[in-house]
Coordinates of C-alpha atoms in Angstrom, one line a residue:
Chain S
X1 CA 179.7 -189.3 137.0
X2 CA 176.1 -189.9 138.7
X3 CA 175.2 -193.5 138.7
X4 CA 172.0 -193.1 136.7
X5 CA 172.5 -191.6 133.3
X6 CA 169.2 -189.8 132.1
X7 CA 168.8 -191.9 128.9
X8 CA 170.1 -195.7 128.4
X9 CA 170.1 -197.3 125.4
X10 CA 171.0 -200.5 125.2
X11 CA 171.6 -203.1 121.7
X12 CA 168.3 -201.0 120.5
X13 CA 167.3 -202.6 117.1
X14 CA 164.4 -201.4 115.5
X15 CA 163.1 -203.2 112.2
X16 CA 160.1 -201.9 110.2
X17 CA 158.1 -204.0 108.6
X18 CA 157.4 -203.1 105.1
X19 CA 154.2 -205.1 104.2
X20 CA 154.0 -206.1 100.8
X21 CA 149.7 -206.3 101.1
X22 CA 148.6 -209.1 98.8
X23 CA 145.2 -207.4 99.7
X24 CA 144.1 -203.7 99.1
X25 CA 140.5 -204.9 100.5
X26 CA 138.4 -206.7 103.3
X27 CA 136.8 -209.0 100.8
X28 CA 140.3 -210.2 99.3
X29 CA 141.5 -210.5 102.9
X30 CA 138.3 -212.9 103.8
X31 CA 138.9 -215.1 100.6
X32 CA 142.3 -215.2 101.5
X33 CA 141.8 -216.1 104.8
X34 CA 139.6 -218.5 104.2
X35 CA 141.3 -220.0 101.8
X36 CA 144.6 -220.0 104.1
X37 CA 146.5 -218.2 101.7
X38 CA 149.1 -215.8 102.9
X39 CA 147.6 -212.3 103.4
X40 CA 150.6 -210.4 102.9
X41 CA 154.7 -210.7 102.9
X42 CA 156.7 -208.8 105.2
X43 CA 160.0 -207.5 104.9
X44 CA 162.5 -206.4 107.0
X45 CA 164.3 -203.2 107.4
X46 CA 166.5 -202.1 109.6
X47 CA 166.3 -198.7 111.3
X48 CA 168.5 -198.8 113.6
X49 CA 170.5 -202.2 114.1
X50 CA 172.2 -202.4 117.6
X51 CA 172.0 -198.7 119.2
X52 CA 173.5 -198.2 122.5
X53 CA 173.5 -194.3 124.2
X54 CA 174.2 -193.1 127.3
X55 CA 172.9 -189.1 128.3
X56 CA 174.0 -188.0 131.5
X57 CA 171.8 -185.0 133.6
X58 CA 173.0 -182.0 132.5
X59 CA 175.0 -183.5 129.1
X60 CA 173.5 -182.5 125.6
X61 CA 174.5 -185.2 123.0
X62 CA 173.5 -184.8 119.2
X63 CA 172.6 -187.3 116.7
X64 CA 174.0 -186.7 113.1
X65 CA 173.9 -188.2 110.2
X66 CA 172.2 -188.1 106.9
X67 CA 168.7 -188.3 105.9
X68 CA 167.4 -191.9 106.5
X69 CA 170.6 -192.5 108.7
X70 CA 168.0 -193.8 111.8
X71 CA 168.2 -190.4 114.0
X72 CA 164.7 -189.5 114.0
X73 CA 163.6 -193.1 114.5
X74 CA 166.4 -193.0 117.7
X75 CA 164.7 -190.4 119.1
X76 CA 160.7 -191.5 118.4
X77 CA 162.3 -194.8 120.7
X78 CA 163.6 -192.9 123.3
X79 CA 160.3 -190.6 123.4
X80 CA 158.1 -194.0 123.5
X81 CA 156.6 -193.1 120.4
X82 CA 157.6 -196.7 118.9
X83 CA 157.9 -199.4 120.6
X84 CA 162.1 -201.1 119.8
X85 CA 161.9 -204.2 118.4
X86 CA 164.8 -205.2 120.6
X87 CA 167.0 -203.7 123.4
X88 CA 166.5 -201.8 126.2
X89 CA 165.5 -198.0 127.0
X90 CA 165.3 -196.4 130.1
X91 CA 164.4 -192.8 130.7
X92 CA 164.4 -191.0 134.3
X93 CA 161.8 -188.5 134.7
X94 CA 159.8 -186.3 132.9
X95 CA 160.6 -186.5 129.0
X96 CA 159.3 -183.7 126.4
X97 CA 159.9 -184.1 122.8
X98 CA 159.6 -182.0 120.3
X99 CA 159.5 -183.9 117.5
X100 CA 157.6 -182.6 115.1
X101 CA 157.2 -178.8 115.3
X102 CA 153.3 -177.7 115.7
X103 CA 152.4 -181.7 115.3
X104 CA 150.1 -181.0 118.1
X105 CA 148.8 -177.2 117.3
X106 CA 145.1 -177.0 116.5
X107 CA 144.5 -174.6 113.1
X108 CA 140.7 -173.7 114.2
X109 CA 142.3 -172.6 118.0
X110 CA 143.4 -169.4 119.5
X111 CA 147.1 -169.2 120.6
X112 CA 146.0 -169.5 124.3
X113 CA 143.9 -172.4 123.6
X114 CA 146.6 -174.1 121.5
X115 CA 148.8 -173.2 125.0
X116 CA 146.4 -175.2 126.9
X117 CA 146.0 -178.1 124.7
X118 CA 149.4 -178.7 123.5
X119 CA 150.6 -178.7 127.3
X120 CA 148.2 -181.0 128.3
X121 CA 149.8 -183.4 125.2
X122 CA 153.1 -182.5 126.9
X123 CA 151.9 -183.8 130.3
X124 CA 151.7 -180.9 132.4
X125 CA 148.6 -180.4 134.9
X126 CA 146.0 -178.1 134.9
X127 CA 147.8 -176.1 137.9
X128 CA 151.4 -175.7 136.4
X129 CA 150.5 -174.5 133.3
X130 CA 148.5 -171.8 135.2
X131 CA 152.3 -171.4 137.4
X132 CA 153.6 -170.9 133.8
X133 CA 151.8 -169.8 131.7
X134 CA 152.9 -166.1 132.2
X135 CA 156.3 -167.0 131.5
X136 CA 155.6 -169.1 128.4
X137 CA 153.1 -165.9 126.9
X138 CA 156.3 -164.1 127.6
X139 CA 158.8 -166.3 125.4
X140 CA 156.2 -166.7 123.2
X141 CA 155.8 -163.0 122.5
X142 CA 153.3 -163.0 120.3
X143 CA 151.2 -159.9 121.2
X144 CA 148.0 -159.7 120.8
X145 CA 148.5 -162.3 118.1
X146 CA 147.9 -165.3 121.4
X147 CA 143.7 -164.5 120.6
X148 CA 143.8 -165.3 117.4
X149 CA 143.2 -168.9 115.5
X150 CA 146.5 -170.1 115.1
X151 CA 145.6 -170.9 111.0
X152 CA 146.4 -166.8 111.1
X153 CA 150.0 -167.8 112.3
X154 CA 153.3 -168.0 110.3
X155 CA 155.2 -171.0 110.7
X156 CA 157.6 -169.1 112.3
X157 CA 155.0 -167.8 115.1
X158 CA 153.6 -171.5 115.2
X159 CA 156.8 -172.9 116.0
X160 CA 157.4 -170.0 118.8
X161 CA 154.2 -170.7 120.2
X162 CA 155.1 -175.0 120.3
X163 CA 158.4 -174.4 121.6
X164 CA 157.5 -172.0 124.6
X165 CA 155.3 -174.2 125.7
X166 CA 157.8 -177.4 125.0
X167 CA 160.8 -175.5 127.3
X168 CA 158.7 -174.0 130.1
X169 CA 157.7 -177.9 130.9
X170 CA 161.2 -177.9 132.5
X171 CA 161.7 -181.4 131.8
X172 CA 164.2 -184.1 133.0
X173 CA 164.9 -185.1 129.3
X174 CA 164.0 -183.3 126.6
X175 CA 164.3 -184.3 123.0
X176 CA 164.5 -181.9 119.8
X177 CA 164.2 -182.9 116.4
X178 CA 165.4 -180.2 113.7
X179 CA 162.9 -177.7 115.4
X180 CA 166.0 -175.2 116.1
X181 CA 166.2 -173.8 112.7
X182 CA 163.2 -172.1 113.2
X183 CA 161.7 -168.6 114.2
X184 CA 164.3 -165.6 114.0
X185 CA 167.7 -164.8 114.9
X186 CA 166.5 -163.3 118.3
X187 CA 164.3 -166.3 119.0
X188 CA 167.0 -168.5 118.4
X189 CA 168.8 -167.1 121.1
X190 CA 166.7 -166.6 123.2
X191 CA 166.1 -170.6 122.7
X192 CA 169.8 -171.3 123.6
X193 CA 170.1 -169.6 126.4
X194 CA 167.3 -171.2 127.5
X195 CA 168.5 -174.7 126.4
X196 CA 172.0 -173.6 128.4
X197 CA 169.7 -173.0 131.4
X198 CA 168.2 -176.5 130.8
X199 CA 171.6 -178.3 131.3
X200 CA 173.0 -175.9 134.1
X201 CA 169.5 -177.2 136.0
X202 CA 170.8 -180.8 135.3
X203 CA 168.4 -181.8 132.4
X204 CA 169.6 -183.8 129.7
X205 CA 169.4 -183.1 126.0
X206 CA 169.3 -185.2 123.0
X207 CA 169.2 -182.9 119.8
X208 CA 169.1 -184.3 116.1
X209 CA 170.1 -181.7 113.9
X210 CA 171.6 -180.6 110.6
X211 CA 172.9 -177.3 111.5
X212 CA 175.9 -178.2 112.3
X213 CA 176.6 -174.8 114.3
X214 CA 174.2 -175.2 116.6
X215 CA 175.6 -178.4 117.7
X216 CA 178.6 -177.2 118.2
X217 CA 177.3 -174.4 120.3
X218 CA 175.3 -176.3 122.4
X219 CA 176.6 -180.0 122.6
X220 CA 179.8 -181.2 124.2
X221 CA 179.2 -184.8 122.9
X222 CA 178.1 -186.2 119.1
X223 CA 177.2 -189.6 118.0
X224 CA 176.8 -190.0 114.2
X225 CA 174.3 -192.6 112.7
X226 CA 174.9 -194.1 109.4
X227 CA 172.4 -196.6 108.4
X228 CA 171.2 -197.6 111.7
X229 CA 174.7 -198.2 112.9
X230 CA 176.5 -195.6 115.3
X231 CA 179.5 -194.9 113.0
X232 CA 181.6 -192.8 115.4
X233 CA 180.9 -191.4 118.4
X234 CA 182.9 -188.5 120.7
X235 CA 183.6 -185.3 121.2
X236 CA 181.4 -182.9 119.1
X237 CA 183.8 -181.2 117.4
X238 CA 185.6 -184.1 116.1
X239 CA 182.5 -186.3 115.2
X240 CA 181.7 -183.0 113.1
X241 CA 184.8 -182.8 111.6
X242 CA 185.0 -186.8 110.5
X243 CA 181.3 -185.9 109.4
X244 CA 182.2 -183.2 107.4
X245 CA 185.3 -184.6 106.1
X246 CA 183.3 -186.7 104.2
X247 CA 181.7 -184.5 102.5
X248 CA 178.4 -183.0 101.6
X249 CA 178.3 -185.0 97.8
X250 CA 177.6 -188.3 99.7
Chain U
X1 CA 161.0 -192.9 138.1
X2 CA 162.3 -195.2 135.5
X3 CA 160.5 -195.9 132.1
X4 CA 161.4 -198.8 130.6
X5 CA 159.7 -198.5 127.0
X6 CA 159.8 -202.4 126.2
X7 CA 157.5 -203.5 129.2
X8 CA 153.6 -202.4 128.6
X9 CA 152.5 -200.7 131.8
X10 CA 148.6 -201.4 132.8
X11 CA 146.5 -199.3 130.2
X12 CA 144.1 -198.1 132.8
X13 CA 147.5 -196.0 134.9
X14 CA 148.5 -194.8 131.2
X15 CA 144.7 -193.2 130.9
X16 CA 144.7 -191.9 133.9
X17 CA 148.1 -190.4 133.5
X18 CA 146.9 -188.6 130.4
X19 CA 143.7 -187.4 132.1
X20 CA 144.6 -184.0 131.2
X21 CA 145.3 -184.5 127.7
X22 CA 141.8 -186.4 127.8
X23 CA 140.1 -183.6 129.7
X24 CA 141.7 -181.0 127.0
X25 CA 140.7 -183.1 123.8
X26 CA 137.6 -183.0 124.3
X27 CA 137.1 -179.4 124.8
X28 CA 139.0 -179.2 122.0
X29 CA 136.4 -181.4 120.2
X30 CA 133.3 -179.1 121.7
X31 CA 135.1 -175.8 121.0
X32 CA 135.8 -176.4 117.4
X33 CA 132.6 -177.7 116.5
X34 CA 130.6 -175.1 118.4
X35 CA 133.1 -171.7 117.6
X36 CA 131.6 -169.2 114.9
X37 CA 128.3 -170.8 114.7
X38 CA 125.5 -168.8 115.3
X39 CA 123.5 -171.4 116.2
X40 CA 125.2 -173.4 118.2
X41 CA 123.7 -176.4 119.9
X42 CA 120.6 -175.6 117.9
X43 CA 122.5 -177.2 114.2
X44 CA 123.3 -180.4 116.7
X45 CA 119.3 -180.9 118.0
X46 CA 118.0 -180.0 114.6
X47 CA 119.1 -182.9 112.5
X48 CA 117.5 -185.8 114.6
X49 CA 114.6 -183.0 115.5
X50 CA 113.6 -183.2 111.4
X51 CA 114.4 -186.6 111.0
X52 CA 111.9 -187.0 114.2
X53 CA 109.3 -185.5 112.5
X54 CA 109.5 -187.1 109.5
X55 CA 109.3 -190.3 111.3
X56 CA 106.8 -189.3 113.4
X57 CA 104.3 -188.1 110.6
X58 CA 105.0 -191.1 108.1
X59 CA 104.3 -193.5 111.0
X60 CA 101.2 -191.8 112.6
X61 CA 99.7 -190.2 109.4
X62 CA 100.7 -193.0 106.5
X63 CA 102.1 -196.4 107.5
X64 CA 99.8 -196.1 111.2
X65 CA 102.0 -197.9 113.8
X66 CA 100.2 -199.5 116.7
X67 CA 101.8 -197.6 119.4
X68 CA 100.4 -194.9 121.5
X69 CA 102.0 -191.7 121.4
X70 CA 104.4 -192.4 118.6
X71 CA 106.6 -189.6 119.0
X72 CA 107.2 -190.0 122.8
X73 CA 108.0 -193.9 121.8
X74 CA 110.6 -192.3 119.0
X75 CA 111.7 -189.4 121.3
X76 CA 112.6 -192.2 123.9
X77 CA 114.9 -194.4 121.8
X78 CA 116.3 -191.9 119.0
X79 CA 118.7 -189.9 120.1
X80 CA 120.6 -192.7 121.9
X81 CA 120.9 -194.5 118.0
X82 CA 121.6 -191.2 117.3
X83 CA 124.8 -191.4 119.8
X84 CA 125.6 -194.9 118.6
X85 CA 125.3 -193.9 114.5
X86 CA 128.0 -190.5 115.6
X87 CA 130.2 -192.7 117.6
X88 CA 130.4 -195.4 115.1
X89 CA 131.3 -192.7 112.1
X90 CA 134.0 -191.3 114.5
X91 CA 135.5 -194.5 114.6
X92 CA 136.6 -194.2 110.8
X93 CA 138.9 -190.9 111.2
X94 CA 139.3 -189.9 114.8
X95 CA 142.7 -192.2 114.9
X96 CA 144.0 -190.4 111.0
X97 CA 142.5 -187.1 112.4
X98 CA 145.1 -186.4 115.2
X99 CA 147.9 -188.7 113.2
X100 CA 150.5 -185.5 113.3
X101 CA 150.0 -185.9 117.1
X102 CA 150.6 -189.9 117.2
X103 CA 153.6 -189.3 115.6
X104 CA 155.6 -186.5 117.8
X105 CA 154.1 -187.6 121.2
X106 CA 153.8 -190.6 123.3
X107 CA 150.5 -191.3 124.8
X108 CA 147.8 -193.8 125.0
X109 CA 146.2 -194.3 121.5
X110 CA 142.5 -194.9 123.2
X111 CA 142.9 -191.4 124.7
X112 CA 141.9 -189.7 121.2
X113 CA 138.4 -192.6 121.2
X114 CA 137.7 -191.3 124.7
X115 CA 138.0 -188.0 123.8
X116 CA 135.7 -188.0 121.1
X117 CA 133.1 -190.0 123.2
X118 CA 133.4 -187.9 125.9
X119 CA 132.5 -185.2 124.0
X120 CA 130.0 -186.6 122.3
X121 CA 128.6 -187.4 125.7
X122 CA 128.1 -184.1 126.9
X123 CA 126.5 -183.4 124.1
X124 CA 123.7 -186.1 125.3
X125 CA 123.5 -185.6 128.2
X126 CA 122.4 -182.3 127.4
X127 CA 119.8 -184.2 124.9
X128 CA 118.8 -186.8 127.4
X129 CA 117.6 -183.8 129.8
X130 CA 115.7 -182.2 127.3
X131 CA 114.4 -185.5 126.1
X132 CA 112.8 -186.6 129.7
X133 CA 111.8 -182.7 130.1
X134 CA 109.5 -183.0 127.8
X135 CA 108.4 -187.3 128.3
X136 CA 108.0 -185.5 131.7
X137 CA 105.0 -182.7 130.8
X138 CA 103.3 -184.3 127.6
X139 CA 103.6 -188.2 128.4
X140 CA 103.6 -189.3 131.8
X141 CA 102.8 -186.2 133.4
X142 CA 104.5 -187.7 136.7
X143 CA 108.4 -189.1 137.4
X144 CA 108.2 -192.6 136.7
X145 CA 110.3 -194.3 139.2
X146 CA 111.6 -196.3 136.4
X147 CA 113.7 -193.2 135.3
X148 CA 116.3 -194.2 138.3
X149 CA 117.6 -196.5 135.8
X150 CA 119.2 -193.8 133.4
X151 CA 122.8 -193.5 135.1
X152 CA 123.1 -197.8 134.2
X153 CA 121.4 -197.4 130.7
X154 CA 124.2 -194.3 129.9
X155 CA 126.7 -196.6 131.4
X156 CA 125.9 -199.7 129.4
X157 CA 125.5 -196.9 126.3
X158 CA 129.3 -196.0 126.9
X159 CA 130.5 -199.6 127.4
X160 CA 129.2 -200.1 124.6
X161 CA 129.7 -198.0 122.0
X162 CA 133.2 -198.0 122.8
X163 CA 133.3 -201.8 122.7
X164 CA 132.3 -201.2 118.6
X165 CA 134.2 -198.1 118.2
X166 CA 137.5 -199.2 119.9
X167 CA 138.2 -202.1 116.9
X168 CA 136.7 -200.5 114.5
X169 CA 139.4 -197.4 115.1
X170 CA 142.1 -199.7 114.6
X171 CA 140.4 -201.3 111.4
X172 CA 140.1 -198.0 110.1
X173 CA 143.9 -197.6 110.0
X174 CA 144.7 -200.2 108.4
X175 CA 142.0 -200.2 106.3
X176 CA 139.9 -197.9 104.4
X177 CA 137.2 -199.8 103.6
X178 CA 135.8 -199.4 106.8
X179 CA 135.1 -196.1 105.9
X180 CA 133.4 -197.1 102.9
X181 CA 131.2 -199.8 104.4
X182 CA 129.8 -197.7 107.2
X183 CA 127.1 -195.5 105.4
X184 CA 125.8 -199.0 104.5
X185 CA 126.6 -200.7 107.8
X186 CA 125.0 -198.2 109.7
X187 CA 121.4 -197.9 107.4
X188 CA 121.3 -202.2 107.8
X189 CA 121.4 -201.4 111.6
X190 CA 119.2 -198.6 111.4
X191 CA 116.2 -201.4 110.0
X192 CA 117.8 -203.9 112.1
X193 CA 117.5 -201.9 115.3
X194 CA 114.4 -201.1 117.4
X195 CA 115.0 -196.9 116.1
X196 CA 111.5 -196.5 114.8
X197 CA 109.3 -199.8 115.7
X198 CA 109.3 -201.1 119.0
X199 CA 111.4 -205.0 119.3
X200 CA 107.4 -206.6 120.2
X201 CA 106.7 -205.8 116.8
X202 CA 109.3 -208.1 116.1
X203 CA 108.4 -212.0 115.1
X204 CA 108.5 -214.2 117.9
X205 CA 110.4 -216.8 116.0
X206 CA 113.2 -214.2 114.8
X207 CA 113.5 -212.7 117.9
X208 CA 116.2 -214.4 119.6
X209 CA 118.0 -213.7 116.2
X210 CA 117.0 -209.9 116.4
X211 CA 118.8 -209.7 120.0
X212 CA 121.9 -210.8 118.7
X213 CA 122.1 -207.2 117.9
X214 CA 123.4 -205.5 121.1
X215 CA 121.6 -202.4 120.0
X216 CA 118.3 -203.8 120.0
X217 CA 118.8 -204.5 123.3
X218 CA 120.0 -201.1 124.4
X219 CA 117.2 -199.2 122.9
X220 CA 114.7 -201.6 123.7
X221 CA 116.0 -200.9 127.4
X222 CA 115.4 -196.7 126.7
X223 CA 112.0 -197.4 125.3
X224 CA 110.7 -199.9 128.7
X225 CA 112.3 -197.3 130.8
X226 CA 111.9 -193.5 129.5
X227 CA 108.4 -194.5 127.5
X228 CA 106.6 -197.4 128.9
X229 CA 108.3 -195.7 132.7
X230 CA 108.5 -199.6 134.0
X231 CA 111.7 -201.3 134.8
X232 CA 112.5 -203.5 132.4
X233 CA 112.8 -207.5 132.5
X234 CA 115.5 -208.4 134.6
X235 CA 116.4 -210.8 131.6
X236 CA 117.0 -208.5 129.4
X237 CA 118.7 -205.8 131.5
X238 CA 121.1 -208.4 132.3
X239 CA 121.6 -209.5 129.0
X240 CA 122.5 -206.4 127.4
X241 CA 124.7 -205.5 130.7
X242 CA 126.8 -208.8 129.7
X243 CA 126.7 -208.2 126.2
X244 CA 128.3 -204.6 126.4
X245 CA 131.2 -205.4 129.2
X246 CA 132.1 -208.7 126.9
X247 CA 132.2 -206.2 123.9
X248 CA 133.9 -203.3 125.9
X249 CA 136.7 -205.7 127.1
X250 CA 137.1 -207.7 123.8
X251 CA 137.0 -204.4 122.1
X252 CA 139.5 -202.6 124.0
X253 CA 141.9 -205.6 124.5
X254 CA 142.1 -206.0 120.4
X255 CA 142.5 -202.0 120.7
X256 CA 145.6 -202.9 122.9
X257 CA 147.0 -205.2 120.9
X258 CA 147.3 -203.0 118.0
X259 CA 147.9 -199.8 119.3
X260 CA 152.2 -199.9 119.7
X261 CA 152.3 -199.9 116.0
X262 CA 149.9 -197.5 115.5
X263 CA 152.4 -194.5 115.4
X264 CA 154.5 -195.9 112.6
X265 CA 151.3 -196.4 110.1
X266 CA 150.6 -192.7 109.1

């Protein structure tokens, strides 16, 4: 076992504060200010309370769990999208997520331009993406569709376009929010195979999804979340089964 | 390299990590606004062209303003308010504008503000040079050596303008009323400012009060330079050069304080 996992998360907690705003306005927040009342009441909820994960390179782990359960918020903290309120988390290298699916496409765009743009947001340089581009137009395989405003686009073609570009960053860690139930059959395999290629080239994978065959298929190791709490954690096809033992009318 | 997502790393390395995504933004800004118009760059001069005019004729024709060559006086000074007035609307949805993308990536928050200025920039830059084309043939009919100046002024323009624009992005997030107070905020300013009346005009007793307003002292820098084609006081160019790094640093540290929590308001 290398002695630097890929991601490390330690006693993460994250608490959102709901604000109960006693003001809706600037000039109820000046009176109130000025006359030193409190402006609003926070409370605290727990996303995630005490979160600890270890990825190795080259080891896919999923998160599962249902809706609400803190996966999404686990991976916005490993991406550095929010800030944990308390814990540690450590990534090595370069770290894509995909987190939400065409978050970062541009209606009014072309394909290509949305290529260029949506790179840049995914930290590549001006000189790979030329290096790449030709192999993400090729996964992409759009056609002539790559000239057109993306707004033209299905949202299975905007989620092919996203995801070429997402994979042909080749990074160290990548993370993938739901975004595999997308685009066809023979898109969806061609994304798995090209995941598999990720881990045989020592990247590491953290994937929060609900199809549960897909994880199976692609992960060796599940954790499942259950109200900010990791609930059990193993093998993926026995986390699956306890999950599913439980049964979908929870 | 290790990232350690609890320690905050020196926001001037994050920016210049995300040059690229800087870099692509604002084409992005340029390419949207300029695509499938016909017109172009011509819609963008247009609007302070007509305003010009207007303000030209009522103030040479009607209300007759003691200054020589009116419209070279407005031509100097307008389209920098004009700059400061876009900027300051920006402010109120540039941060809710690209909120799918604070949400699914991690970058620096300012990197959308410095986008849109940047933008914006190029589009005045493009003004400014027509602007001193034409101060050139019709009004001073030689280069004043005064127009050396220019690259600070710009400078002090961006320092600026992002010192108001940074804060007011993050009050805009957490409030809407920002967005409602601005059409208001920014016709006060417009009578406040020196856009159409040069600052001399200006009471001496009220005058310190009137240079309170950073603005003033921006355009009133434009006007000595571009119209008048004289360096300014050394007062005042010091004045305004304090005023805007002390409002680009406040502005941009109250920016930083705000911004880790700006990706779980939507």
């Amino acid at each position: 076992m290398p002695a630097v996992p890929a991601v490390l998360c330690r006693g993460v907690v994250k608490r959102f504060y709901r604000y109960e705003h006693r003001t809706r306005s600037l000039r109820e927040l000046f009176v109130r200010a000025f006359l030193r009342r409190p402006i609003h009441v926070r409370h605290a909820e727990f996303s995630l309370a005490g979160f600890d994960l270890r990825v190795e390179p080259g080891e896919a782990v999923a998160l599962i769990g249902s809706n609400g359960s803190g996966k999404s918020t686990a991976l916005r903290l490993i991406a550095g999208i929010y800030v944990p309120t308390e814990g540690i988390i450590e990534t090595r290298g370069r770290l894509t997520a995909v987190i939400e699916l065409g978050a970062g496409l541009q209606p009014e765009l072309t394909g290509l331009e949305n290529v260029s743009l949506y790179a840049a947001v995914l930290g590549l340089t001006r000189r790979e993406l030329a290096a790449r581009l030709p192999e993400i137009l090729e996964f992409a395989d759009l056609g002539d569709f790559i000239r057109e405003p993306v707004k033209y686009y299905s949202s299975g073609m905007q989620a092919r376009l996203a995801f070429s570009v997402a994979l042909c960053v080749r990074p160290d860690v990548l993370l993938l929010d739901e975004v595999l139930a997308v685009g066809d059959q023979d898109f969806r395999h061609r994304c798995l195979e090209r995941l598999r290629e990720h881990l045989r080239r020592g990247g590491a994978l953290v994937v929060v999804s609900h199809d549960v065959e897909t994880v199976r298929e692609l992960c060796a190791r599940a954790v499942w979340l259950e109200r900010g709490r990791v609930r059990m954690e193993g093998p993926a096809r026995e986390v699956i089964a306890a999950y599913e033992a439980e049964g979908p009318g929870r | 390299m290790i990232r350690t997502t609890g320690t905050i790393a020196a926001p001037w390395l994050e920016v210049w990590r995300a040059r690229e995504l800087l870099r692509s933004l604002a084409t992005r800004n340029l390419k949207v606004k300029y695509q499938r118009s016909a017109l172009g760059f011509l819609w963008t001069l247009l609007n302070p062209l007509l305003t010009l005019s207007v303000l030209s004729a009522v103030f040479t024709h009607v209300v007759k303003i003691k200054v020589p060559d009116y419209w070279a006086f407005l031509l100097s000074g307008y389209f920098v308010w004009n700059y400061l007035l876009q900027m300051l609307s920006t402010a109120t949805y540039v941060l809710a504008e690209h909120a799918g993308l604070r949400r699914s990536v991690a970058f620096p928050s300012e990197v959308l503000v410095l986008s849109a200025a940047a933008s914006r920039l190029v589009e005045f830059v493009v003004e400014l040079a027509l602007v001193l084309a034409v101060l050139l043939l019709l009004h001073h009919q030689a280069l004043p050596a005064s127009f050396a100046l220019l690259p600070l002024l710009v400078a002090l323009q961006i320092l600026l303008s992002l010192g108001l624009v940074m804060p007011l992005a993050i009050l805009s997030v957490f409030y809407n009323d920002v967005q409602h107070a601005m059409p208001v905020v920014l016709m006060v300013l417009f009578y406040a400012s020196p856009v159409f009346y040069p600052a001399r005009l200006v009471p001496e007793g009220v005058r310190r009060l009137y240079f309170l307003n950073p603005i003033a002292g921006l355009l009133t820098l434009y006007h000595e330079v571009l119209y008048e084609g004289r360096f300014p006081p050394a007062a005042l160019l010091a004045g305004v050069t304090a005023a805007s790094a002390l409002l680009f640093f406040t502005g941009y540290a109250i920016f930083n304080r705000y911004k880790t929590v700006l990706a779980e308001i939507v």
